[in-house]
mmCIF file with all atom_site columns, C-alpha atoms in Angstrom:
data_model
loop_
_atom_site.group_PDB
_atom_site.id
_atom_site.type_symbol
_atom_site.label_atom_id
_atom_site.label_alt_id
_atom_site.label_comp_id
_atom_site.label_asym_id
_atom_site.label_entity_id
_atom_site.label_seq_id
_atom_site.pdbx_PDB_ins_code
_atom_site.Cartn_x
_atom_site.Cartn_y
_atom_site.Cartn_z
_atom_site.occupancy
_atom_site.B_iso_or_equiv
_atom_site.pdbx_formal_charge
_atom_site.auth_seq_id
_atom_site.auth_comp_id
_atom_site.auth_asym_id
_atom_site.auth_atom_id
_atom_site.pdbx_PDB_model_num
ATOM 1   C CA . GLN A 1 1   ? -46.358 -39.374 -57.932 1.00 0.00 ? 1   GLN A CA 1
ATOM 2   C CA . VAL A 1 2   ? -48.164 -39.775 -54.600 1.00 0.00 ? 2   VAL A CA 1
ATOM 3   C CA . GLN A 1 3   ? -46.581 -40.071 -51.175 1.00 0.00 ? 3   GLN A CA 1
ATOM 4   C CA . LEU A 1 4   ? -48.416 -41.677 -48.270 1.00 0.00 ? 4   LEU A CA 1
ATOM 5   C CA . VAL A 1 5   ? -47.403 -41.060 -44.669 1.00 0.00 ? 5   VAL A CA 1
ATOM 6   C CA . GLU A 1 6   ? -48.959 -43.074 -41.844 1.00 0.00 ? 6   GLU A CA 1
ATOM 7   C CA . SER A 1 7   ? -49.148 -42.076 -38.200 1.00 0.00 ? 7   SER A CA 1
ATOM 8   C CA . GLY A 1 8   ? -50.936 -43.088 -35.017 1.00 0.00 ? 8   GLY A CA 1
ATOM 9   C CA . GLY A 1 9   ? -49.470 -46.498 -34.335 1.00 0.00 ? 9   GLY A CA 1
ATOM 10  C CA . GLY A 1 10  ? -48.211 -47.533 -30.937 1.00 0.00 ? 10  GLY A CA 1
ATOM 11  C CA . LEU A 1 11  ? -48.605 -49.873 -27.996 1.00 0.00 ? 11  LEU A CA 1
ATOM 12  C CA . VAL A 1 12  ? -52.059 -50.499 -26.554 1.00 0.00 ? 12  VAL A CA 1
ATOM 13  C CA . GLU A 1 13  ? -53.547 -52.989 -24.115 1.00 0.00 ? 13  GLU A CA 1
ATOM 14  C CA . PRO A 1 14  ? -56.111 -55.550 -25.259 1.00 0.00 ? 14  PRO A CA 1
ATOM 15  C CA . GLY A 1 15  ? -59.524 -53.931 -25.454 1.00 0.00 ? 15  GLY A CA 1
ATOM 16  C CA . GLY A 1 16  ? -58.041 -50.519 -26.097 1.00 0.00 ? 16  GLY A CA 1
ATOM 17  C CA . SER A 1 17  ? -58.288 -48.235 -29.104 1.00 0.00 ? 17  SER A CA 1
ATOM 18  C CA . LEU A 1 18  ? -56.037 -46.527 -31.618 1.00 0.00 ? 18  LEU A CA 1
ATOM 19  C CA . ARG A 1 19  ? -56.654 -44.271 -34.585 1.00 0.00 ? 19  ARG A CA 1
ATOM 20  C CA . LEU A 1 20  ? -54.376 -44.438 -37.589 1.00 0.00 ? 20  LEU A CA 1
ATOM 21  C CA . SER A 1 21  ? -54.048 -41.612 -40.077 1.00 0.00 ? 21  SER A CA 1
ATOM 22  C CA . CYS A 1 22  ? -52.615 -41.515 -43.569 1.00 0.00 ? 22  CYS A CA 1
ATOM 23  C CA . ALA A 1 23  ? -51.987 -38.278 -45.418 1.00 0.00 ? 23  ALA A CA 1
ATOM 24  C CA . ALA A 1 24  ? -51.508 -38.352 -49.170 1.00 0.00 ? 24  ALA A CA 1
ATOM 25  C CA . SER A 1 25  ? -49.656 -35.748 -51.188 1.00 0.00 ? 25  SER A CA 1
ATOM 26  C CA . GLY A 1 26  ? -49.936 -35.378 -54.932 1.00 0.00 ? 26  GLY A CA 1
ATOM 27  C CA . ASN A 1 27  ? -52.727 -35.697 -57.452 1.00 0.00 ? 27  ASN A CA 1
ATOM 28  C CA . ILE A 1 28  ? -55.465 -38.232 -56.747 1.00 0.00 ? 28  ILE A CA 1
ATOM 29  C CA . PHE A 1 29  ? -58.024 -39.064 -59.423 1.00 0.00 ? 29  PHE A CA 1
ATOM 30  C CA . ARG A 1 30  ? -61.749 -39.274 -58.693 1.00 0.00 ? 30  ARG A CA 1
ATOM 31  C CA . LEU A 1 31  ? -61.987 -43.059 -58.963 1.00 0.00 ? 31  LEU A CA 1
ATOM 32  C CA . ASN A 1 32  ? -59.767 -44.275 -56.184 1.00 0.00 ? 32  ASN A CA 1
ATOM 33  C CA . ALA A 1 33  ? -59.688 -46.355 -53.056 1.00 0.00 ? 33  ALA A CA 1
ATOM 34  C CA . MET A 1 34  ? -57.642 -45.750 -49.943 1.00 0.00 ? 34  MET A CA 1
ATOM 35  C CA . ASN A 1 35  ? -56.957 -48.869 -47.978 1.00 0.00 ? 35  ASN A CA 1
ATOM 36  C CA . TRP A 1 36  ? -55.331 -50.192 -44.857 1.00 0.00 ? 36  TRP A CA 1
ATOM 37  C CA . TYR A 1 37  ? -53.330 -53.393 -45.043 1.00 0.00 ? 37  TYR A CA 1
ATOM 38  C CA . ARG A 1 38  ? -51.437 -55.103 -42.276 1.00 0.00 ? 38  ARG A CA 1
ATOM 39  C CA . GLN A 1 39  ? -48.654 -57.632 -42.083 1.00 0.00 ? 39  GLN A CA 1
ATOM 40  C CA . ALA A 1 40  ? -47.530 -59.614 -39.072 1.00 0.00 ? 40  ALA A CA 1
ATOM 41  C CA . PRO A 1 41  ? -44.135 -61.365 -38.940 1.00 0.00 ? 41  PRO A CA 1
ATOM 42  C CA . GLY A 1 42  ? -44.208 -64.601 -40.888 1.00 0.00 ? 42  GLY A CA 1
ATOM 43  C CA . LYS A 1 43  ? -47.583 -63.857 -42.452 1.00 0.00 ? 43  LYS A CA 1
ATOM 44  C CA . GLU A 1 44  ? -48.725 -62.399 -45.741 1.00 0.00 ? 44  GLU A CA 1
ATOM 45  C CA . ARG A 1 45  ? -49.967 -58.863 -46.046 1.00 0.00 ? 45  ARG A CA 1
ATOM 46  C CA . GLU A 1 46  ? -53.756 -58.716 -45.808 1.00 0.00 ? 46  GLU A CA 1
ATOM 47  C CA . LEU A 1 47  ? -56.394 -56.114 -46.539 1.00 0.00 ? 47  LEU A CA 1
ATOM 48  C CA . VAL A 1 48  ? -57.949 -54.732 -43.368 1.00 0.00 ? 48  VAL A CA 1
ATOM 49  C CA . ALA A 1 49  ? -60.310 -52.093 -44.730 1.00 0.00 ? 49  ALA A CA 1
ATOM 50  C CA . GLY A 1 50  ? -60.841 -49.939 -47.777 1.00 0.00 ? 50  GLY A CA 1
ATOM 51  C CA . ILE A 1 51  ? -62.879 -46.916 -48.775 1.00 0.00 ? 51  ILE A CA 1
ATOM 52  C CA . THR A 1 52  ? -63.550 -45.349 -52.165 1.00 0.00 ? 52  THR A CA 1
ATOM 53  C CA . ASN A 1 53  ? -63.717 -41.655 -52.915 1.00 0.00 ? 53  ASN A CA 1
ATOM 54  C CA . GLY A 1 54  ? -67.495 -42.091 -52.969 1.00 0.00 ? 54  GLY A CA 1
ATOM 55  C CA . GLY A 1 55  ? -67.590 -43.524 -49.451 1.00 0.00 ? 55  GLY A CA 1
ATOM 56  C CA . SER A 1 56  ? -68.091 -47.216 -50.189 1.00 0.00 ? 56  SER A CA 1
ATOM 57  C CA . THR A 1 57  ? -66.325 -49.348 -47.577 1.00 0.00 ? 57  THR A CA 1
ATOM 58  C CA . ASN A 1 58  ? -65.286 -52.920 -47.065 1.00 0.00 ? 58  ASN A CA 1
ATOM 59  C CA . TYR A 1 59  ? -63.693 -54.730 -44.138 1.00 0.00 ? 59  TYR A CA 1
ATOM 60  C CA . ALA A 1 60  ? -61.947 -57.952 -43.408 1.00 0.00 ? 60  ALA A CA 1
ATOM 61  C CA . ASP A 1 61  ? -64.193 -60.333 -41.501 1.00 0.00 ? 61  ASP A CA 1
ATOM 62  C CA . SER A 1 62  ? -61.767 -60.331 -38.589 1.00 0.00 ? 62  SER A CA 1
ATOM 63  C CA . VAL A 1 63  ? -62.242 -56.601 -37.933 1.00 0.00 ? 63  VAL A CA 1
ATOM 64  C CA . LYS A 1 64  ? -65.913 -56.050 -38.763 1.00 0.00 ? 64  LYS A CA 1
ATOM 65  C CA . GLY A 1 65  ? -67.703 -54.317 -35.919 1.00 0.00 ? 65  GLY A CA 1
ATOM 66  C CA . ARG A 1 66  ? -64.431 -53.205 -34.339 1.00 0.00 ? 66  ARG A CA 1
ATOM 67  C CA . PHE A 1 67  ? -62.686 -51.065 -36.974 1.00 0.00 ? 67  PHE A CA 1
ATOM 68  C CA . THR A 1 68  ? -64.061 -48.098 -38.896 1.00 0.00 ? 68  THR A CA 1
ATOM 69  C CA . ILE A 1 69  ? -62.435 -46.578 -41.959 1.00 0.00 ? 69  ILE A CA 1
ATOM 70  C CA . SER A 1 70  ? -63.174 -43.032 -43.047 1.00 0.00 ? 70  SER A CA 1
ATOM 71  C CA . ARG A 1 71  ? -61.644 -40.360 -45.236 1.00 0.00 ? 71  ARG A CA 1
ATOM 72  C CA . ASP A 1 72  ? -61.507 -36.631 -45.724 1.00 0.00 ? 72  ASP A CA 1
ATOM 73  C CA . ASN A 1 73  ? -61.344 -36.107 -49.471 1.00 0.00 ? 73  ASN A CA 1
ATOM 74  C CA . ALA A 1 74  ? -60.536 -32.411 -49.144 1.00 0.00 ? 74  ALA A CA 1
ATOM 75  C CA . LYS A 1 75  ? -57.445 -33.262 -47.094 1.00 0.00 ? 75  LYS A CA 1
ATOM 76  C CA . ASN A 1 76  ? -56.575 -36.472 -48.953 1.00 0.00 ? 76  ASN A CA 1
ATOM 77  C CA . THR A 1 77  ? -56.455 -38.261 -45.634 1.00 0.00 ? 77  THR A CA 1
ATOM 78  C CA . VAL A 1 78  ? -57.762 -41.660 -44.598 1.00 0.00 ? 78  VAL A CA 1
ATOM 79  C CA . TYR A 1 79  ? -58.328 -42.827 -41.031 1.00 0.00 ? 79  TYR A CA 1
ATOM 80  C CA . LEU A 1 80  ? -58.709 -46.166 -39.347 1.00 0.00 ? 80  LEU A CA 1
ATOM 81  C CA . GLN A 1 81  ? -60.411 -46.151 -35.968 1.00 0.00 ? 81  GLN A CA 1
ATOM 82  C CA . MET A 1 82  ? -59.555 -49.391 -34.196 1.00 0.00 ? 82  MET A CA 1
ATOM 83  C CA . ASN A 1 83  ? -61.574 -50.377 -31.135 1.00 0.00 ? 83  ASN A CA 1
ATOM 84  C CA . SER A 1 84  ? -61.630 -53.487 -28.977 1.00 0.00 ? 84  SER A CA 1
ATOM 85  C CA . LEU A 1 85  ? -58.121 -54.328 -30.091 1.00 0.00 ? 85  LEU A CA 1
ATOM 86  C CA . LYS A 1 86  ? -56.880 -57.879 -29.738 1.00 0.00 ? 86  LYS A CA 1
ATOM 87  C CA . PRO A 1 87  ? -53.340 -59.278 -29.616 1.00 0.00 ? 87  PRO A CA 1
ATOM 88  C CA . GLU A 1 88  ? -53.975 -60.809 -33.047 1.00 0.00 ? 88  GLU A CA 1
ATOM 89  C CA . ASP A 1 89  ? -54.262 -57.270 -34.433 1.00 0.00 ? 89  ASP A CA 1
ATOM 90  C CA . THR A 1 90  ? -50.549 -56.755 -33.793 1.00 0.00 ? 90  THR A CA 1
ATOM 91  C CA . ALA A 1 91  ? -48.884 -55.965 -37.108 1.00 0.00 ? 91  ALA A CA 1
ATOM 92  C CA . VAL A 1 92  ? -47.342 -53.274 -39.240 1.00 0.00 ? 92  VAL A CA 1
ATOM 93  C CA . TYR A 1 93  ? -50.186 -51.338 -40.803 1.00 0.00 ? 93  TYR A CA 1
ATOM 94  C CA . TYR A 1 94  ? -49.714 -49.898 -44.280 1.00 0.00 ? 94  TYR A CA 1
ATOM 95  C CA . CYS A 1 95  ? -51.687 -47.203 -46.014 1.00 0.00 ? 95  CYS A CA 1
ATOM 96  C CA . ASN A 1 96  ? -52.413 -47.889 -49.663 1.00 0.00 ? 96  ASN A CA 1
ATOM 97  C CA . LEU A 1 97  ? -53.826 -45.883 -52.560 1.00 0.00 ? 97  LEU A CA 1
ATOM 98  C CA . LYS A 1 98  ? -55.286 -47.450 -55.673 1.00 0.00 ? 98  LYS A CA 1
ATOM 99  C CA . ILE A 1 99  ? -56.389 -45.295 -58.603 1.00 0.00 ? 99  ILE A CA 1
ATOM 100 C CA . TYR A 1 100 ? -58.678 -46.568 -61.345 1.00 0.00 ? 100 TYR A CA 1
ATOM 101 C CA . TYR A 1 101 ? -58.701 -44.692 -64.637 1.00 0.00 ? 101 TYR A CA 1
ATOM 102 C CA . SER A 1 102 ? -61.739 -46.433 -66.133 1.00 0.00 ? 102 SER A CA 1
ATOM 103 C CA . GLY A 1 103 ? -63.620 -48.016 -63.244 1.00 0.00 ? 103 GLY A CA 1
ATOM 104 C CA . TYR A 1 104 ? -63.217 -50.109 -60.141 1.00 0.00 ? 104 TYR A CA 1
ATOM 105 C CA . ARG A 1 105 ? -63.566 -53.426 -61.951 1.00 0.00 ? 105 ARG A CA 1
ATOM 106 C CA . GLY A 1 106 ? -60.278 -55.051 -62.774 1.00 0.00 ? 106 GLY A CA 1
ATOM 107 C CA . PRO A 1 107 ? -56.800 -54.144 -61.523 1.00 0.00 ? 107 PRO A CA 1
ATOM 108 C CA . PRO A 1 108 ? -55.890 -50.583 -60.523 1.00 0.00 ? 108 PRO A CA 1
ATOM 109 C CA . ASN A 1 109 ? -53.845 -48.382 -62.812 1.00 0.00 ? 109 ASN A CA 1
ATOM 110 C CA . TYR A 1 110 ? -51.849 -46.888 -59.951 1.00 0.00 ? 110 TYR A CA 1
ATOM 111 C CA . ASP A 1 111 ? -50.802 -48.467 -56.679 1.00 0.00 ? 111 ASP A CA 1
ATOM 112 C CA . SER A 1 112 ? -48.891 -46.637 -53.948 1.00 0.00 ? 112 SER A CA 1
ATOM 113 C CA . TRP A 1 113 ? -47.858 -47.627 -50.427 1.00 0.00 ? 113 TRP A CA 1
ATOM 114 C CA . GLY A 1 114 ? -46.870 -45.851 -47.257 1.00 0.00 ? 114 GLY A CA 1
ATOM 115 C CA . GLN A 1 115 ? -43.930 -46.759 -45.058 1.00 0.00 ? 115 GLN A CA 1
ATOM 116 C CA . GLY A 1 116 ? -46.012 -48.528 -42.426 1.00 0.00 ? 116 GLY A CA 1
ATOM 117 C CA . THR A 1 117 ? -46.729 -47.922 -38.757 1.00 0.00 ? 117 THR A CA 1
ATOM 118 C CA . GLN A 1 118 ? -46.387 -50.483 -35.984 1.00 0.00 ? 118 GLN A CA 1
ATOM 119 C CA . VAL A 1 119 ? -49.415 -51.461 -33.921 1.00 0.00 ? 119 VAL A CA 1
ATOM 120 C CA . THR A 1 120 ? -48.752 -53.659 -30.911 1.00 0.00 ? 120 THR A CA 1
ATOM 121 C CA . VAL A 1 121 ? -51.574 -54.991 -28.735 1.00 0.00 ? 121 VAL A CA 1
ATOM 122 C CA . SER A 1 122 ? -50.186 -56.482 -25.556 1.00 0.00 ? 122 SER A CA 1
ATOM 123 C CA . SER A 1 123 ? -50.603 -56.402 -21.807 1.00 0.00 ? 123 SER A CA 1
#
C-alpha cells in the first residue's frame, strides 16, 4: 500500500552531521506516526525518533538534544537531522510508518518499513 524510500545516509566523522529523508508514496491516514529506527550489527532494532501527523515527537534518550525529527505532511516526507554524531550512532537507519485507524493508543493497524540507509560515524 505504502512505499518508503530512505536517503541521506553515508560516512561522517565524529561530531559531524547528516540529514536523512524518507519519502512515502500511497495513501496515508490522518492518524499516523512516521518514525526512524536503527539497527547495528548484533543488536536489536531500536526506535530513534518518531513524529505524528500532528507534530508530536519523541526521541530515544541516547539522541535527545542531538537529533531532530520533522515532517512535511504535504509531501509525505519525514526528516531526521543528526548532529554531533558519535561512533555509537553507526547503524542502518530505517524509516517506518504506523497508521492508527481509531487512535494512537494500542497497536497500529498498518506498519510499513523502508529499505534502510547506512550511517557510519568513524574517523
